[in-house]
XYZ file of C-alpha atoms in Angstrom:
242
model
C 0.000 0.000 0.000
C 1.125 3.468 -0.810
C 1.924 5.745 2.239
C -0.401 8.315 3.154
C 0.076 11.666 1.757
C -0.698 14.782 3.918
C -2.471 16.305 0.016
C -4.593 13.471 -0.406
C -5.835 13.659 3.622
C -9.483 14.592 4.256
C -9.055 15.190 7.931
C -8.798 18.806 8.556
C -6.322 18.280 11.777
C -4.397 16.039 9.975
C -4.101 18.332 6.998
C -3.581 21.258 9.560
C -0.803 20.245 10.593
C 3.100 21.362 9.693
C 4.985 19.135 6.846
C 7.320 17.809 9.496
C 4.679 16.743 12.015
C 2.213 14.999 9.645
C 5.328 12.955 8.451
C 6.266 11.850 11.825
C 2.673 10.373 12.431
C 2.457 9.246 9.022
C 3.777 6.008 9.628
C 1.634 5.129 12.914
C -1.741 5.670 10.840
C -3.758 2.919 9.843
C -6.490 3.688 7.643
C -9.611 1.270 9.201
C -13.607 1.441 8.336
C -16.029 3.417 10.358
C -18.869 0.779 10.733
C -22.256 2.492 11.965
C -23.013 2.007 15.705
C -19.464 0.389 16.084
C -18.076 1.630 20.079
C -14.738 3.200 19.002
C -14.454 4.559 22.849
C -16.646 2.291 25.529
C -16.861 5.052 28.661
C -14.711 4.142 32.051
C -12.252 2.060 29.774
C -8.825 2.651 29.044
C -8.387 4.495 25.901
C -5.682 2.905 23.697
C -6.408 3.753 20.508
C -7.778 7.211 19.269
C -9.369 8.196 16.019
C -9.408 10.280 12.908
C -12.270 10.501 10.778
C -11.992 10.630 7.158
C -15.385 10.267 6.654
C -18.954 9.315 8.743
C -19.044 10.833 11.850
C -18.859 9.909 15.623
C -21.758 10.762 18.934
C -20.151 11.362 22.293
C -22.981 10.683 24.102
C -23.723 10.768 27.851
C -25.578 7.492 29.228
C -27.546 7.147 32.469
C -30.410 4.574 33.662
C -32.760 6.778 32.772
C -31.237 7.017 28.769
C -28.810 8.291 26.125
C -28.000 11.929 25.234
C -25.672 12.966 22.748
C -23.286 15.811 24.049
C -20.888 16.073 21.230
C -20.389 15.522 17.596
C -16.799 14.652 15.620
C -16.270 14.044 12.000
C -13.510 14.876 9.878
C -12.761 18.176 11.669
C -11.310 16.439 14.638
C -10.008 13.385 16.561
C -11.799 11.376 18.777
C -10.711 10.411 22.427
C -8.451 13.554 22.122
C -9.577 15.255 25.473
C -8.644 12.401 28.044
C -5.347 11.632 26.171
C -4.334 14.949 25.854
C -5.162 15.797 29.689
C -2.724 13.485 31.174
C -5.958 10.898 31.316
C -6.754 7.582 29.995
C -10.473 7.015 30.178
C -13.861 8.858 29.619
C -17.475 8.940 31.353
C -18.492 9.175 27.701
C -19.474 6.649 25.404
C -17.748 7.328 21.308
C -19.653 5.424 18.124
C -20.034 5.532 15.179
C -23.500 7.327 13.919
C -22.520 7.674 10.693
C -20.469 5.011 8.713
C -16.866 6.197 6.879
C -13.381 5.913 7.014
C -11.091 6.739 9.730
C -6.912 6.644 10.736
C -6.496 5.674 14.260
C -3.294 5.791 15.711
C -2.106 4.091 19.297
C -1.963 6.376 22.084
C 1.789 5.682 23.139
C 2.724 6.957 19.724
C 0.621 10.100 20.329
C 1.612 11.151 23.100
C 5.129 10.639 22.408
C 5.103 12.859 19.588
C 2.999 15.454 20.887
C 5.788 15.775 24.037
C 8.329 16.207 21.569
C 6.343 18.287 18.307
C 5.236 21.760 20.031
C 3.344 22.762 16.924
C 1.655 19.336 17.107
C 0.663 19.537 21.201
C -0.904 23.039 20.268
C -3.222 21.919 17.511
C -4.513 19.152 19.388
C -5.224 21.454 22.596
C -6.905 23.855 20.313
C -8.961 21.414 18.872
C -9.903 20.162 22.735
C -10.904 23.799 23.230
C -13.014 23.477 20.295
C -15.365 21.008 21.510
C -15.144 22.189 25.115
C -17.001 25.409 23.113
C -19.314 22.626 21.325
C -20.349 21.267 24.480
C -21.015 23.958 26.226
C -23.147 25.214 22.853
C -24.896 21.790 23.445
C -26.210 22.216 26.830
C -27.738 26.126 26.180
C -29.016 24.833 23.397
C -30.740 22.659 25.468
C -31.832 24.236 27.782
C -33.093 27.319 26.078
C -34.113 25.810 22.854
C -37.351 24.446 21.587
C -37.564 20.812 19.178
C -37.249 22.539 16.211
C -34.377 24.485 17.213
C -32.384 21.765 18.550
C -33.173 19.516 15.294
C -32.196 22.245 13.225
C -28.816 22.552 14.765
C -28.154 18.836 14.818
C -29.163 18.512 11.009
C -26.690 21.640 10.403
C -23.916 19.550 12.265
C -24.630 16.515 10.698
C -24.770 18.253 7.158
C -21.124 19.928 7.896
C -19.515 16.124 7.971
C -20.709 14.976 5.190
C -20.333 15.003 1.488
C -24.029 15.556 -0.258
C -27.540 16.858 1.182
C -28.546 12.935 2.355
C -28.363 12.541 6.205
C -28.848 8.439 6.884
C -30.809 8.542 10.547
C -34.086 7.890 11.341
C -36.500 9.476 13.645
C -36.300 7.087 16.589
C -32.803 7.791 16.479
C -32.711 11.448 16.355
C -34.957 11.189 19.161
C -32.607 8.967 20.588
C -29.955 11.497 20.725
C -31.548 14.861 21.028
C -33.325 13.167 24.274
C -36.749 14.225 22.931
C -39.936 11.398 22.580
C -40.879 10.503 19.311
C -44.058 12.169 18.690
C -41.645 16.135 19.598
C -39.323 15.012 17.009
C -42.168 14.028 14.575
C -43.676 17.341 14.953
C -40.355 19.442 14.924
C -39.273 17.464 11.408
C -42.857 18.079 10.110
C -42.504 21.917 11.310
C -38.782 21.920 9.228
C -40.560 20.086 6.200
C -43.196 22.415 5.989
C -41.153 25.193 5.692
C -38.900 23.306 2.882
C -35.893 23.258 4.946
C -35.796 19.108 4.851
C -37.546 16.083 2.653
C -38.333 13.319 4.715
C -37.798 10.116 3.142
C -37.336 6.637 5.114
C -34.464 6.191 6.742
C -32.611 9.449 5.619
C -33.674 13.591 5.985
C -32.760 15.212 2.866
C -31.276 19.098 3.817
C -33.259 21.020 0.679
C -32.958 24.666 1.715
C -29.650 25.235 4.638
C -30.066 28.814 4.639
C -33.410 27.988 5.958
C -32.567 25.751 8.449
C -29.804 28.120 9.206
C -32.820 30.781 10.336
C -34.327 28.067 12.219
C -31.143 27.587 14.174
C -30.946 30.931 14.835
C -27.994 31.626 17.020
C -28.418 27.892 18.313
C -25.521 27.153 15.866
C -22.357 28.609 14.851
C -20.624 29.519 18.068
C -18.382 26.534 18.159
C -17.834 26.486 14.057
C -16.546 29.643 14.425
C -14.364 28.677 17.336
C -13.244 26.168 15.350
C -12.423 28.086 12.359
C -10.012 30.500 14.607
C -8.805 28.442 16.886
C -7.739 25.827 13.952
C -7.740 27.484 10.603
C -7.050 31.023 11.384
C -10.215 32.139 9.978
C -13.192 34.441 10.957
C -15.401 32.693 9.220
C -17.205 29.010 10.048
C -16.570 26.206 7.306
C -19.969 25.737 5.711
């Protein structure tokens, strides 16, 4: 198999980083599938592998007795099970799977953290990235708790719709209700509300995105905060990535 060339790299960290630094972990990256639902990070296990996506995307979600929320979202902006490893930890509270099936390059965490002690350039990507979806997060739960169905759907869809290629989101309604933490019957009406004003096309298994600047205004200021974190923390730029 060829090596991996930094040009040819989807990942935005990966391509973010300096010539020298992508070489060094060139080697230690193994390009693997992204199967849907697949447990990449079980929670309060030791982490010994972490993950770049390529593409499909990846739920950090908070579990309890009482249910499953989703708390975070990484595609092929990030790396996932960068927080603990990066914090002098090896485990999280949080579950990490695969909602979305893809390609990834996972690397072992020995190797990581050896080269981030040694690549400064490297270290300060990866804690800007952290910072990133510490800002995500945060976004998450005032979303939550100031935002109606329909606001919180439209955000999700928008952050689904930013990792991947096309308008065709593969999730059905159980499952957004799943991880919005919102009984069928809300989500039903919310998706009907974002239909209706031709934002989305339902179709089984899948929400087609038909109008974003639409779904944009139903988002209202629900989403964007940590896109444009991202954007200047990672990519120097005022702007979000659309």
């Amino acid at each position: 198999m060829a090596p991996l060339q930094q040009a040819d790299i989807r990942n935005r960290l990966l391509r973010a980083l300096p010539p020298e630094d992508f070489a060094v972990l060139q080697p230690a990256l193994r390009a693997q599938a992204m199967r849907l639902r697949h447990v990449l990070i079980a929670s309060h296990t030791t982490i010994e592998t972490v993950y770049f996506p390529e593409d499909g995307f990846v739920s950090i979600t908070s579990d309890a007795p009482s249910g499953r929320v989703e708390i975070g979202l990484i595609g092929r902006e990030g790396l996932v099970g960068a927080a603990p490893i990066l914090l002098d930890d090896d485990r999280s509270p949080h579950t990490h799977f695969v909602q979305m099936a893809g390609h990834m390059l996972s690397i072992d965490v020995p190797r990581l953290r050896a080269e981030v002690e040694r690549r400064p350039a490297l270290r300060r990507l990866l804690q800007r990235f952290i910072q990133a979806q510490f800002v995500q997060t945060a976004q998450t739960a005032f979303v939550n708790a100031r935002g109606n169905t329909a606001t919180r759907l439209a955000r999700w869809l928008l952050m689904c719709h930013d990792r991947v290629d096309g308008d065709q989101i593969t999730v059905t309604q159980d499952f957004m209700s799943f991880m919005l933490g919102v009984e069928r019957p809300g989500v039903t009406a919310a998706l009907r509300s974002l239909e209706m004003a031709g934002s989305v096309r339902k179709r089984r298994g899948s929400v087609e995105i038909t109008d974003r600047d639409g779904l944009l205004d139903y988002a209202g200021d629900s989403y964007g905060v940590a896109e444009a974190e991202y954007a200047r923390l990672i990519e120097g730029r005022a702007e979000p990535q659309a």
